Amino acid sequence: MGSKISATGHYLPEQIITNDDLAKIMDTSDEWISKRTGIRQRHISKDENTSDLASKAALNILKNRNITADQIDFIIVATMTADAGSPSTACLVQEKIGASKAFCFDINAACSGFVYSLSTGIHLMQSNLYQYGLIIGAETMSKAVNWEDRSTAVLFGDGAGGILLERTEDDCFVAEDIHSDGGRHGALVSDTKKLKSPFSGTAEEEQSYLTMDGRAIFDFAIRSVPDMIRDVMLKGNLVEGDLKKIIAHQANIRLLEAISKKVKLPFSLFASNIADTGNTSAASIPILFDQLVQSKEIQLGTRDKVLMTGFGGGLTWGAIVVSLN
Ligand code: ACO
């Protein structure tokens, strides 16, 4: 017993900001951004918060499976840009879609968040206690970045995507390989909260923007992700021909090319939408997953295997292989 992925969905805010739009408000250019990252545009929310994007993705998923929200047993939202410290974004999604019987929580593993959440959801379903679980990745990175810092602002976008896990005889789980290294947390920091109480030593600044050592993250990803892909394939007893697609976190197209070379898997196996969405952190894998389902490049209900892999702040990195039963 276990679960299968029985539906997918995503939602992107309507407003599109191109590289040329950015060049009007900061010292950058379409040439610099597209050459170094592969990004040409990103969707930026006007007034929708993370829970709004997540709820719209959730409603799309339910529509695609033709079930109602009150049938959902649990909702996990992967995000590093939650609406609030509390309540969780997942609880806000519960309210917005009317998933009255679900239990709900967030997972923060930055750009690896969807892999962490999918793993958690799949293993919850293996308990045989639940019928339906919603796993969503959702971010409003536009509220985390400093729009005066060209080295980060041009990279990120907003969006949400997700999948429905549904109880079945034949489990979709094949293998996983998941890691963290808190010792290197300084390479990507967002929304820093400092101690501020009558009893703390200092009353410092309460909040700060996202900062990233892009070179350090690039180097970490190029070392860790190929090893992880090899390890998860070994654990799943898989060879290249067994994989229909690799859906990697969309951080930088050059990075994906370098990973593909290093792991000696053809770049055509690596799906990508980064040109249109930028880096949407925990949302990037499920948005791309749904787009591949919609375009029929992957098909639910087949036995095709898909490898998903994320890497980012924490540091965190993880890979999971599922069969599209
Ligand atoms: N426009 C124009 N010039 C710029 C811009 C910009 N937007 N940003 C930086 N520059 C300049 C810099 O100032 C620097 O100029 P200098 O040489 O005169 O000092 C020059 O361009 C090169 O800057 P670098 O930072 O060295 O550029 P690099 O080639 O390393 O590319 C990038 C930067 C794209 C961020 C790359 O390092 C990268 O993709 N890293 C990985 C990021 C990643 O994977 N993040 C995922 C995790 S995100 C998460 O977990 C939420």
Short mmCIF file of C-alpha atoms in Angstrom, two decimals, residues 65-181:
data_model
loop_
_atom_site.label_atom_id
_atom_site.label_comp_id
_atom_site.label_asym_id
_atom_site.label_seq_id
_atom_site.Cartn_x
_atom_site.Cartn_y
_atom_site.Cartn_z
CA ARG A 65 -8.74 15.21 -10.12
CA ASN A 66 -12.41 16.19 -9.77
CA ILE A 67 -12.51 15.92 -5.98
CA THR A 68 -13.61 18.42 -3.34
CA ALA A 69 -11.39 20.12 -0.75
CA ASP A 70 -13.19 18.49 2.18
CA GLN A 71 -11.84 15.11 1.04
CA ILE A 72 -8.22 16.16 1.68
CA ASP A 73 -6.56 14.56 4.74
CA PHE A 74 -3.44 16.74 4.91
CA ILE A 75 -1.83 19.76 3.27
CA ILE A 76 1.92 20.37 3.28
CA VAL A 77 3.21 23.68 1.91
CA ALA A 78 6.92 24.00 1.12
CA THR A 79 7.90 27.64 1.40
CA MET A 80 10.59 30.02 2.62
CA THR A 81 8.27 33.01 2.14
CA ALA A 82 5.35 32.08 4.41
CA ASP A 83 2.64 34.72 4.89
CA ALA A 84 3.49 34.74 8.62
CA GLY A 85 5.55 32.99 11.30
CA SER A 86 2.21 31.64 12.48
CA PRO A 87 -0.26 30.51 11.21
CA SER A 88 1.41 28.26 8.70
CA THR A 89 0.73 28.99 5.04
CA ALA A 90 -0.80 25.50 4.83
CA CYS A 91 -3.44 26.46 7.44
CA LEU A 92 -4.28 29.58 5.40
CA VAL A 93 -4.63 27.39 2.30
CA GLN A 94 -6.94 25.10 4.27
CA GLU A 95 -9.20 28.05 5.07
CA LYS A 96 -9.10 29.49 1.54
CA ILE A 97 -10.02 26.24 -0.23
CA GLY A 98 -12.29 24.81 2.50
CA ALA A 99 -10.28 21.68 3.31
CA SER A 100 -12.06 21.38 6.65
CA LYS A 101 -10.84 17.95 7.76
CA ALA A 102 -7.16 18.32 6.75
CA PHE A 103 -4.20 18.73 9.11
CA CYS A 104 -1.78 21.29 7.75
CA PHE A 105 1.83 22.36 8.14
CA ASP A 106 4.69 24.08 6.32
CA ILE A 107 8.17 22.80 5.55
CA ASN A 108 10.99 25.30 5.10
CA ALA A 109 13.92 23.82 3.21
CA ALA A 110 14.32 26.74 0.78
CA CYS A 111 14.73 25.51 -2.81
CA SER A 112 14.78 21.86 -1.66
CA GLY A 113 11.43 22.32 0.09
CA PHE A 114 9.31 20.48 -2.46
CA VAL A 115 11.53 17.38 -2.38
CA TYR A 116 11.47 17.39 1.43
CA SER A 117 7.67 17.83 1.43
CA LEU A 118 7.00 15.19 -1.20
CA SER A 119 9.16 12.73 0.75
CA THR A 120 7.26 13.55 3.96
CA GLY A 121 3.91 13.21 2.18
CA ILE A 122 4.77 9.92 0.50
CA HIS A 123 5.93 8.41 3.80
CA LEU A 124 2.79 9.69 5.59
CA MET A 125 0.72 7.96 2.92
CA GLN A 126 2.68 4.74 3.49
CA SER A 127 1.08 4.63 6.95
CA ASN A 128 -2.18 3.76 5.16
CA LEU A 129 -4.03 6.21 7.38
CA TYR A 130 -4.97 8.70 4.67
CA GLN A 131 -6.75 8.87 1.32
CA TYR A 132 -5.60 12.22 -0.13
CA GLY A 133 -2.64 14.53 0.64
CA LEU A 134 -1.86 17.84 -1.06
CA ILE A 135 1.83 18.74 -1.47
CA ILE A 136 2.38 22.31 -2.60
CA GLY A 137 5.46 24.46 -3.22
CA ALA A 138 4.66 28.19 -3.11
CA GLU A 139 6.74 31.36 -2.92
CA THR A 140 6.52 35.11 -3.16
CA MET A 141 10.27 35.66 -3.49
CA SER A 142 9.49 39.24 -4.59
CA LYS A 143 8.82 40.19 -0.96
CA ALA A 144 12.11 38.62 0.25
CA VAL A 145 14.59 40.22 -2.16
CA ASN A 146 16.08 43.68 -1.98
CA TRP A 147 14.96 45.33 -5.22
CA GLU A 148 18.02 47.56 -5.04
CA ASP A 149 20.40 44.56 -5.09
CA ARG A 150 20.85 43.54 -8.73
CA SER A 151 22.86 40.46 -7.77
CA THR A 152 19.76 38.76 -6.29
CA ALA A 153 16.67 40.68 -7.48
CA VAL A 154 17.03 39.56 -11.10
CA LEU A 155 17.10 35.85 -10.22
CA PHE A 156 13.82 35.17 -8.48
CA GLY A 157 10.11 34.94 -9.33
CA ASP A 158 6.77 34.15 -7.64
CA GLY A 159 4.53 31.13 -8.19
CA ALA A 160 3.02 27.94 -6.82
CA GLY A 161 2.59 24.35 -7.92
CA GLY A 162 1.73 21.05 -6.41
CA ILE A 163 0.57 17.47 -6.64
CA LEU A 164 -2.13 15.30 -5.12
CA LEU A 165 -1.07 12.05 -3.43
CA GLU A 166 -3.83 9.45 -3.51
CA ARG A 167 -3.94 6.14 -1.69
CA THR A 168 -3.36 3.12 -3.89
CA GLU A 169 -2.09 -0.48 -3.80
CA ASP A 170 0.97 0.33 -5.86
CA ASP A 171 3.32 2.86 -4.19
CA CYS A 172 4.92 5.54 -6.41
CA PHE A 173 8.01 5.75 -4.19
CA VAL A 174 11.22 4.47 -5.77
CA ALA A 175 14.16 6.08 -3.90
CA GLU A 176 15.36 9.23 -2.15
CA ASP A 177 18.59 10.85 -1.04
CA ILE A 178 18.19 13.92 1.19
CA HIS A 179 20.75 16.08 3.03
CA SER A 180 21.31 19.27 5.05
CA ASP A 181 24.42 21.13 6.16
#
